[in-house]
Amino acid sequence: MLGRTSHTHESVWAQETDDLLRGLTGGFLLGTPLVYTMETWFIGQSVSMPHALLFLALSYGINLGFVTFAGFRQEAAGSQRPLTDALEATSLAIVVATVTLALLHQLHFGLPLGTWVGRIAVLTMPVSFGVAVANHLLGGQGTNEPGEGERPNSQALGQAKAVVLEIGAAFAGALLLSLNIAPTEEIPMLATEVPVLYLPLIILFSLGLSYAIVFEAGFGGQEQRVHSAGPFHRPLTETVLSYITSLAVCLFVLWLFNQFELGSDDDWFEIYTQVVLLGVPASVGAAAGRLAV
Amino acid sequence: MRRLVQRLSVALLAGIGSFGGVWLALRRAPAPRGAPDSEPDPPSNDEAKGEVEKTDGDQEDSPAPPRNSAEKVTLAVSLGVIVLLIGAALFEQFGRTEPPGTLIEVEVRVADAVARDGSFYIPFEVSNGGTDPAQDVIVIFEVQQEGEMPEESSVTIPFLANSGSATGELVTIADPASAEITSRVATLILP
């Protein structure tokens, strides 16, 4: 792999894990809004198998174009093995599409095989964009070292201001993605469909994804975050606080778009379910927002 | 559908924009990694030998370095995922033995009927055993009890995939134990 600076057995695996995590999280970042679009589920379940294979071929083509010029792995300016790197990127997009559809109960064992294939194939294409450009989303590691004239880091800002900045960034990121989804019919619809036992999994998934994007995937600023001081800069604390911020944003935007009314007879558990479901894209947005500041 | 097109467009534009940005950035970049003005790579150990040793400007010309163990595993798993999905699509296309077209069947499970508040709730299942999916399937039920006017009701199933099924409950006043229940598919749309 290009540009590896450490070559121990562990570092090879760690680097590969980082590359794959970055691809996965990039897929979640760009693909999430379409995963929450019911038309893609309907098209996926009625699409013919040759059509589904066409979606997969297009996904591979998109990935091939990106990795040839931009590279799939970190710090590789252009892939030296574009054919197989594109295959790996497509495979990651398939994994992202499958995991998110399964979490939203849009893939389960009661569905016919054709529906599984169709839904995964249709969603693989938009998710592929995210996987393919993951290396270049939000800057790679080391690309945002503060230099002269750049924004000072959080230590220089002071802890209180840094916390406000971080929460503000998480709030803005969560708002950006949740505004895209909250007014649609998908969230109330999913809230009635998703089994109750899925909810703890969805919460853990949101937290894990948020943690992976900021602290594991190797996007810009990861090292600074891990090593900087401050109450908000402990990875676990930051992840949980950011998730709580995301949930608050979800509650607000769902109320804003009349998905429920305060003081009405709406079942609190349904509201809770809606908030948790919208919390997945919101936490992704919050993570991206924190990386951007 | 409109929203889908909008979101696909956003994803497409984001992708194209990112791709364009990356391409422009690469064009402006003075040199790839390993160029004369960059830090030389540290020497590699035996395990990763041959993996990295890049020299000035060799990115374009040199053959790809051999894969390390982690990359081999990734490639193998990726191939497995792709082969599995393509294999499932091919099986779905060529390996199925169902009759062509749609084949809708309705099963009313009278034995599982439950009486609640003066009505009887009778479970039913509508399944599509054909190779093609069906949309807006309308099923009509008729409950005939001797000496009474028949009860007629219908249900519309928005979508039935091939090999798919939908379940529901037929609600009647007549006791299903003593009534005759018939069902038939009235119409459907081929998507």
Coordinates of C-alpha atoms in Angstrom, one line a residue:
Chain A
M1 CA 0.0 0.0 0.0
L2 CA 1.3 3.4 -0.8
G3 CA 2.9 5.6 1.7
R4 CA 2.9 3.3 4.7
T5 CA 5.1 4.7 7.3
S6 CA 5.1 1.8 9.7
H7 CA 5.3 -1.8 8.8
T8 CA 4.8 -4.0 11.8
H9 CA 2.2 -6.7 11.6
E10 CA -0.1 -4.7 13.9
S11 CA 0.3 -1.5 12.0
V12 CA -0.5 -3.2 8.7
W13 CA -3.8 -4.4 10.2
A14 CA -4.4 -1.2 12.0
Q15 CA -3.9 0.8 8.8
E16 CA -6.2 -1.5 6.8
T17 CA -8.8 -1.3 9.5
D18 CA -8.6 2.5 9.4
D19 CA -8.9 2.5 5.6
L20 CA -12.0 0.2 5.7
L21 CA -13.5 2.2 8.6
R22 CA -13.0 5.4 6.7
G23 CA -14.7 3.9 3.6
L24 CA -17.6 2.6 5.8
T25 CA -18.2 5.8 7.6
G26 CA -17.9 7.8 4.3
G27 CA -20.6 5.5 2.9
F28 CA -22.8 6.2 5.9
L29 CA -22.2 10.0 5.6
L30 CA -23.3 10.3 2.0
G31 CA -25.7 7.4 1.8
T32 CA -27.8 7.8 4.9
P33 CA -30.5 10.2 3.5
L34 CA -31.2 7.8 0.6
V35 CA -31.4 4.8 3.0
Y36 CA -34.2 6.7 4.7
T37 CA -36.1 7.1 1.5
M38 CA -39.0 4.7 1.1
E39 CA -39.0 4.9 -2.7
T40 CA -35.6 3.3 -2.8
W41 CA -37.1 0.4 -0.8
F42 CA -40.1 0.1 -3.2
I43 CA -37.9 0.3 -6.2
G44 CA -35.5 -2.3 -4.7
Q45 CA -38.3 -4.8 -4.1
S46 CA -39.8 -4.5 -7.6
V47 CA -36.6 -4.2 -9.6
S48 CA -35.7 -7.1 -11.9
M49 CA -32.5 -9.0 -11.3
P50 CA -30.8 -7.8 -14.5
H51 CA -31.7 -4.3 -13.4
A52 CA -30.2 -5.0 -9.9
L53 CA -27.0 -6.2 -11.5
L54 CA -26.9 -3.0 -13.6
F55 CA -27.1 -1.0 -10.3
L56 CA -24.1 -3.1 -9.0
A57 CA -22.2 -2.6 -12.2
L58 CA -22.7 1.2 -12.1
S59 CA -21.6 1.2 -8.5
Y60 CA -18.5 -0.6 -9.5
G61 CA -17.9 1.9 -12.3
I62 CA -18.3 4.9 -10.0
N63 CA -15.9 3.4 -7.6
L64 CA -13.4 2.5 -10.3
G65 CA -13.5 6.1 -11.6
F66 CA -12.9 7.5 -8.1
V67 CA -10.2 5.2 -7.0
T68 CA -8.3 5.4 -10.2
F69 CA -7.8 9.1 -9.8
A70 CA -8.3 9.8 -6.1
G71 CA -7.2 6.5 -4.5
F72 CA -9.1 4.4 -2.0
R73 CA -6.7 4.1 0.8
Q74 CA -5.3 6.8 2.9
E75 CA -2.6 9.0 1.5
A76 CA -2.7 7.2 -1.8
A77 CA -3.2 9.9 -4.5
G78 CA -4.3 7.4 -7.1
S79 CA -4.7 3.7 -6.8
Q80 CA -2.1 1.3 -8.2
R81 CA -4.7 -1.5 -8.2
P82 CA -7.9 0.3 -9.3
L83 CA -9.7 -2.8 -10.4
T84 CA -9.5 -4.6 -7.0
D85 CA -9.7 -1.4 -4.9
A86 CA -12.9 -0.5 -6.7
L87 CA -14.2 -4.0 -5.9
E88 CA -13.4 -3.6 -2.3
A89 CA -15.1 -0.2 -2.2
T90 CA -18.2 -1.7 -3.8
S91 CA -18.2 -4.4 -1.3
L92 CA -18.0 -1.9 1.5
A93 CA -20.9 0.0 0.0
I94 CA -22.9 -3.3 0.0
V95 CA -22.1 -3.9 3.6
V96 CA -23.2 -0.3 4.6
A97 CA -26.4 -0.7 2.6
T98 CA -27.1 -4.1 4.2
V99 CA -26.4 -3.0 7.7
T100 CA -28.5 0.1 7.6
L101 CA -31.4 -1.5 5.8
A102 CA -31.4 -4.4 8.3
L103 CA -31.3 -1.9 11.3
L104 CA -34.4 -0.2 9.9
H105 CA -36.1 -3.5 9.4
Q106 CA -36.2 -3.1 5.7
L107 CA -34.2 -6.4 5.4
H108 CA -35.3 -9.3 7.4
F109 CA -35.6 -13.1 7.0
G110 CA -39.3 -12.8 6.2
L111 CA -38.6 -11.1 2.9
P112 CA -38.0 -12.9 -0.4
L113 CA -34.5 -13.2 -1.8
G114 CA -35.3 -10.9 -4.7
T115 CA -36.2 -8.1 -2.3
W116 CA -32.9 -8.5 -0.4
V117 CA -30.9 -8.4 -3.6
G118 CA -32.9 -5.5 -5.1
R119 CA -32.9 -3.3 -2.1
I120 CA -29.2 -3.8 -1.4
A121 CA -28.3 -3.2 -5.1
V122 CA -30.3 0.0 -5.4
L123 CA -28.8 1.5 -2.3
T124 CA -25.3 0.4 -3.1
M125 CA -24.9 3.0 -5.8
P126 CA -25.5 6.2 -3.7
V127 CA -23.6 4.7 -0.8
S128 CA -20.7 4.0 -3.2
F129 CA -20.1 7.7 -3.6
G130 CA -19.4 8.1 0.1
V131 CA -17.2 5.1 0.2
A132 CA -15.2 6.2 -2.8
V133 CA -14.6 9.8 -1.6
A134 CA -14.2 8.8 2.0
N135 CA -10.4 9.5 1.9
H136 CA -11.1 13.1 0.8
L137 CA -14.1 13.8 3.0
L138 CA -13.4 16.2 5.8
G139 CA -9.7 16.0 5.0
G140 CA -7.3 13.1 5.8
Q141 CA -5.2 12.9 8.8
G142 CA -2.6 15.5 9.1
T143 CA -4.3 17.8 6.6
N144 CA -5.7 20.1 9.2
E145 CA -2.7 20.8 11.4
P146 CA -3.2 24.3 12.6
G147 CA -0.9 26.7 11.0
E148 CA -0.4 30.4 10.8
G149 CA -3.6 32.2 10.3
E150 CA -5.7 29.2 10.9
R151 CA -8.3 28.8 13.6
P152 CA -6.7 28.1 17.0
N153 CA -7.4 24.7 18.5
S154 CA -9.7 24.2 21.4
Q155 CA -7.0 24.4 24.1
A156 CA -6.2 27.9 23.0
L157 CA -9.9 28.8 23.0
G158 CA -10.4 27.8 26.6
Q159 CA -12.4 24.9 27.8
A160 CA -15.7 26.6 28.1
K161 CA -15.6 28.1 24.6
A162 CA -14.3 24.8 23.2
V163 CA -17.2 22.9 24.7
V164 CA -19.7 25.4 23.3
L165 CA -18.0 25.2 19.9
E166 CA -18.0 21.4 19.9
I167 CA -21.7 21.2 20.9
G168 CA -22.5 23.9 18.4
A169 CA -20.8 22.0 15.6
A170 CA -22.5 18.8 16.7
F171 CA -25.8 20.6 16.7
A172 CA -25.3 22.1 13.3
G173 CA -24.2 18.8 11.7
A174 CA -27.1 16.9 13.3
L175 CA -29.5 19.6 12.1
L176 CA -28.2 19.5 8.6
L177 CA -28.8 15.8 8.1
S178 CA -32.0 15.5 10.2
L179 CA -33.7 18.4 8.5
N180 CA -33.4 16.4 5.3
I181 CA -35.3 13.4 6.7
A182 CA -37.5 14.6 9.6
P183 CA -40.3 16.1 7.5
T184 CA -40.8 12.9 5.4
E185 CA -43.2 10.1 6.1
E186 CA -40.4 7.5 6.6
I187 CA -39.7 8.2 10.2
P188 CA -43.3 7.7 11.5
M189 CA -43.7 4.8 9.2
L190 CA -40.5 3.2 10.4
A191 CA -41.4 3.9 14.0
T192 CA -44.4 1.6 13.6
E193 CA -42.5 -1.1 11.8
V194 CA -39.2 -1.4 13.6
P195 CA -39.3 -4.0 16.4
V196 CA -38.8 -2.7 19.9
L197 CA -35.7 -4.9 20.4
Y198 CA -34.0 -3.2 17.5
L199 CA -34.0 0.2 19.4
P200 CA -31.1 -0.6 21.8
L201 CA -29.1 -1.9 18.8
I202 CA -29.8 1.3 16.9
I203 CA -28.7 3.4 19.8
L204 CA -25.4 1.4 20.1
F205 CA -25.0 1.6 16.4
S206 CA -25.4 5.4 16.4
L207 CA -22.9 5.7 19.2
G208 CA -20.4 3.3 17.6
L209 CA -20.7 5.0 14.2
S210 CA -20.2 8.5 15.8
Y211 CA -17.1 7.2 17.7
A212 CA -15.7 5.6 14.6
I213 CA -16.1 8.6 12.4
V214 CA -14.4 11.0 14.8
F215 CA -11.9 8.8 16.6
E216 CA -11.1 5.7 14.5
A217 CA -11.6 6.4 10.8
G218 CA -8.6 8.7 10.5
F219 CA -10.5 11.7 9.1
G220 CA -8.8 15.1 9.7
G221 CA -8.2 16.2 13.3
Q222 CA -8.5 12.7 14.9
E223 CA -5.1 12.8 16.6
Q224 CA -5.7 16.3 17.9
R225 CA -9.0 15.3 19.4
V226 CA -7.6 12.1 21.0
H227 CA -4.7 14.0 22.7
S228 CA -6.2 17.3 23.5
A229 CA -7.4 18.1 27.0
G230 CA -10.8 19.2 28.2
P231 CA -14.0 17.7 29.4
F232 CA -15.4 17.3 25.9
H233 CA -12.3 15.8 24.5
R234 CA -12.4 12.5 26.1
P235 CA -13.6 10.2 23.3
L236 CA -16.4 8.5 25.2
T237 CA -17.6 11.7 26.8
E238 CA -17.6 13.5 23.5
T239 CA -19.4 10.7 21.7
V240 CA -22.1 10.5 24.4
L241 CA -22.6 14.3 24.6
S242 CA -22.7 14.6 20.9
Y243 CA -25.3 11.8 20.7
I244 CA -27.4 13.5 23.3
T245 CA -27.2 16.7 21.4
S246 CA -28.2 14.9 18.2
L247 CA -31.3 13.4 20.0
A248 CA -32.3 16.8 21.2
V249 CA -32.0 18.1 17.7
C250 CA -34.1 15.2 16.4
L251 CA -36.8 15.9 19.1
F252 CA -36.9 19.5 18.1
V253 CA -37.1 19.0 14.3
L254 CA -39.7 16.3 14.6
W255 CA -41.8 18.6 16.7
L256 CA -41.1 21.5 14.2
F257 CA -42.4 19.4 11.3
N258 CA -45.5 18.3 13.3
Q259 CA -44.5 14.7 13.5
F260 CA -45.9 14.9 17.0
E261 CA -47.5 17.5 19.1
L262 CA -46.5 18.4 22.7
G263 CA -49.3 17.7 25.2
S264 CA -51.3 15.6 22.7
D265 CA -52.3 12.0 23.0
D266 CA -49.3 10.8 21.0
D267 CA -47.8 7.8 22.5
W268 CA -44.5 8.8 24.2
F269 CA -42.9 5.6 23.1
E270 CA -43.7 6.3 19.5
I271 CA -42.0 9.7 19.9
Y272 CA -39.1 8.1 21.5
T273 CA -38.8 5.6 18.7
Q274 CA -38.9 8.3 16.1
V275 CA -36.2 10.3 17.9
V276 CA -34.0 7.2 18.1
L277 CA -34.5 6.4 14.4
L278 CA -33.7 9.9 13.3
G279 CA -30.8 9.8 15.7
V280 CA -28.8 7.6 13.3
P281 CA -28.3 10.2 10.5
A282 CA -28.3 13.0 13.1
S283 CA -25.4 11.4 15.0
V284 CA -23.5 10.9 11.7
G285 CA -24.1 14.6 10.9
A286 CA -23.0 15.6 14.4
A287 CA -19.8 13.6 14.0
A288 CA -19.1 15.3 10.6
G289 CA -19.8 18.7 12.1
R290 CA -17.3 18.1 15.0
L291 CA -14.7 17.1 12.5
A292 CA -15.3 20.2 10.4
V293 CA -14.5 22.6 13.3
Chain B
M1 CA -40.5 9.5 -6.5
R2 CA -39.7 13.2 -6.7
R3 CA -37.9 13.1 -3.4
L4 CA -36.0 10.1 -4.6
V5 CA -34.9 11.9 -7.7
Q6 CA -33.9 14.9 -5.6
R7 CA -31.9 12.9 -3.2
L8 CA -30.3 10.8 -5.9
S9 CA -29.4 14.1 -7.6
V10 CA -27.9 15.5 -4.4
A11 CA -25.8 12.3 -4.0
L12 CA -24.8 12.4 -7.6
L13 CA -23.8 16.1 -7.4
A14 CA -22.0 15.5 -4.2
G15 CA -20.1 12.7 -5.8
I16 CA -19.3 14.6 -8.9
G17 CA -18.3 17.6 -6.9
S18 CA -16.0 15.6 -4.7
F19 CA -14.6 13.8 -7.7
G20 CA -14.0 17.1 -9.5
G21 CA -12.4 18.7 -6.4
V22 CA -10.2 15.7 -5.8
W23 CA -9.2 15.7 -9.5
L24 CA -8.4 19.4 -9.4
A25 CA -6.4 19.0 -6.2
L26 CA -4.4 16.2 -7.7
R27 CA -3.7 18.2 -10.8
R28 CA -2.4 21.1 -8.6
A29 CA -0.5 18.8 -6.3
P30 CA 3.3 19.3 -6.8
A31 CA 4.1 15.7 -6.6
P32 CA 2.7 12.4 -5.3
R33 CA 4.0 10.8 -2.1
G34 CA 7.6 9.9 -2.4
A35 CA 8.4 12.9 -4.5
P36 CA 11.8 14.7 -4.0
D37 CA 10.5 17.3 -1.6
S38 CA 8.7 14.8 0.7
E39 CA 10.1 13.0 3.6
P40 CA 11.7 9.7 2.7
D41 CA 9.8 6.6 3.9
P42 CA 11.5 4.8 6.7
P43 CA 13.0 1.4 6.0
S44 CA 10.5 -1.5 6.1
N45 CA 10.9 -4.7 8.0
D46 CA 10.8 -8.1 6.5
E47 CA 7.2 -8.7 6.9
A48 CA 6.1 -5.7 4.8
K49 CA 9.1 -5.9 2.5
G50 CA 8.3 -4.7 -1.0
E51 CA 5.2 -3.1 0.2
V52 CA 6.2 0.5 0.3
E53 CA 9.6 1.2 -1.0
K54 CA 8.6 4.1 -3.3
T55 CA 11.2 6.2 -5.0
D56 CA 10.9 9.6 -6.6
G57 CA 8.2 9.7 -9.2
D58 CA 7.7 6.0 -9.4
Q59 CA 4.0 6.0 -8.7
E60 CA 3.0 6.2 -12.4
D61 CA 5.5 3.8 -13.8
S62 CA 6.3 1.1 -11.2
P63 CA 4.2 -2.0 -10.8
A64 CA 1.9 -2.2 -7.8
P65 CA 3.6 -3.5 -4.7
P66 CA 2.6 -6.9 -3.4
R67 CA -0.4 -7.1 -1.0
N68 CA 0.2 -7.5 2.7
S69 CA -1.8 -10.0 4.7
A70 CA -4.5 -7.5 5.7
E71 CA -5.1 -6.4 2.2
K72 CA -5.3 -10.0 1.0
V73 CA -8.0 -10.8 3.6
T74 CA -9.9 -7.6 2.7
L75 CA -9.8 -8.6 -1.0
A76 CA -10.9 -12.1 -0.3
V77 CA -13.9 -11.0 1.9
S78 CA -14.8 -8.3 -0.6
L79 CA -14.8 -10.9 -3.4
G80 CA -17.0 -13.2 -1.3
V81 CA -19.5 -10.4 -0.6
I82 CA -19.8 -9.5 -4.3
V83 CA -19.9 -13.1 -5.5
L84 CA -22.7 -13.8 -2.9
L85 CA -24.8 -10.9 -4.1
I86 CA -24.3 -11.6 -7.8
G87 CA -24.9 -15.3 -7.2
A88 CA -28.2 -14.5 -5.4
A89 CA -29.3 -12.3 -8.3
L90 CA -28.4 -15.0 -10.8
F91 CA -30.2 -17.7 -8.8
E92 CA -33.3 -15.4 -8.5
Q93 CA -33.2 -14.9 -12.2
F94 CA -32.5 -18.4 -13.5
G95 CA -32.7 -20.8 -10.7
R96 CA -36.4 -20.4 -9.7
T97 CA -39.0 -23.0 -10.6
E98 CA -42.1 -21.0 -10.0
P99 CA -44.5 -20.5 -12.9
P100 CA -43.9 -17.3 -14.9
G101 CA -46.1 -14.2 -14.1
T102 CA -48.0 -13.7 -10.9
L103 CA -49.7 -16.5 -9.0
I104 CA -51.7 -15.1 -6.1
E105 CA -53.1 -17.4 -3.5
V106 CA -55.3 -16.6 -0.5
E107 CA -55.4 -18.7 2.6
V108 CA -58.0 -18.0 5.3
R109 CA -57.2 -19.7 8.6
V110 CA -60.7 -20.2 10.1
A111 CA -59.3 -22.5 12.8
D112 CA -57.3 -19.5 14.2
A113 CA -60.3 -17.2 14.3
V114 CA -60.7 -15.2 17.6
A115 CA -63.9 -13.6 18.9
R116 CA -63.5 -10.1 20.2
D117 CA -66.2 -7.7 21.2
G118 CA -69.0 -9.3 19.1
S119 CA -66.8 -9.8 16.0
F120 CA -64.7 -12.6 14.7
Y121 CA -61.1 -11.9 13.6
I122 CA -59.9 -14.4 11.1
P123 CA -56.3 -14.4 10.0
F124 CA -55.5 -14.7 6.3
E125 CA -52.4 -14.8 4.2
V126 CA -52.0 -13.6 0.6
S127 CA -49.0 -15.0 -1.2
N128 CA -47.5 -14.6 -4.6
G129 CA -46.0 -17.8 -5.9
G130 CA -45.2 -16.5 -9.4
T131 CA -42.0 -15.1 -10.7
D132 CA -43.3 -11.5 -11.1
P133 CA -44.2 -9.0 -8.4
A134 CA -47.8 -7.6 -8.1
Q135 CA -48.9 -4.2 -7.0
D136 CA -52.3 -3.1 -5.5
V137 CA -53.6 -6.6 -5.2
I138 CA -57.4 -6.5 -4.4
V139 CA -58.7 -9.5 -2.6
I140 CA -62.5 -9.9 -2.1
F141 CA -63.9 -12.0 0.8
E142 CA -67.5 -13.3 1.0
V143 CA -68.9 -14.7 4.3
Q144 CA -72.2 -16.5 3.7
Q145 CA -74.2 -17.7 6.7
E146 CA -77.4 -19.7 5.9
G147 CA -80.5 -17.5 5.9
E148 CA -78.5 -14.3 6.2
M149 CA -77.3 -11.6 3.7
P150 CA -73.7 -12.4 2.7
E151 CA -71.0 -10.2 4.2
E152 CA -68.6 -8.9 1.6
S153 CA -65.3 -7.2 2.3
S154 CA -62.1 -6.5 0.4
V155 CA -58.5 -5.7 1.1
T156 CA -55.9 -4.0 -1.0
I157 CA -52.3 -5.1 -0.7
P158 CA -49.9 -2.4 -1.9
F159 CA -47.2 -4.7 -3.0
L160 CA -46.5 -8.4 -3.2
A161 CA -43.0 -9.4 -4.3
N162 CA -42.4 -12.6 -6.1
S163 CA -42.3 -15.3 -3.3
G164 CA -43.6 -12.6 -1.0
S165 CA -46.7 -12.7 1.2
A166 CA -48.8 -10.4 3.3
T167 CA -50.9 -11.3 6.4
G168 CA -54.0 -9.6 7.8
E169 CA -57.3 -10.3 9.6
L170 CA -60.8 -10.6 8.1
V171 CA -63.4 -9.1 10.6
T172 CA -66.9 -10.7 10.4
I173 CA -70.1 -10.6 12.3
A174 CA -70.9 -14.1 11.3
D175 CA -69.4 -17.0 13.3
P176 CA -66.8 -18.5 10.9
A177 CA -67.5 -21.9 12.5
S178 CA -70.9 -22.0 10.9
A179 CA -70.4 -19.8 7.9
E180 CA -68.9 -20.4 4.5
I181 CA -66.0 -18.1 3.6
T182 CA -64.8 -17.6 0.0
S183 CA -62.0 -15.4 -1.2
R184 CA -60.8 -14.4 -4.6
V185 CA -58.3 -12.1 -6.2
A186 CA -60.1 -9.3 -8.1
T187 CA -57.4 -7.2 -9.6
L188 CA -53.7 -6.4 -9.5
I189 CA -51.3 -4.2 -11.3
L190 CA -48.1 -5.4 -12.8
P191 CA -45.4 -3.0 -11.7

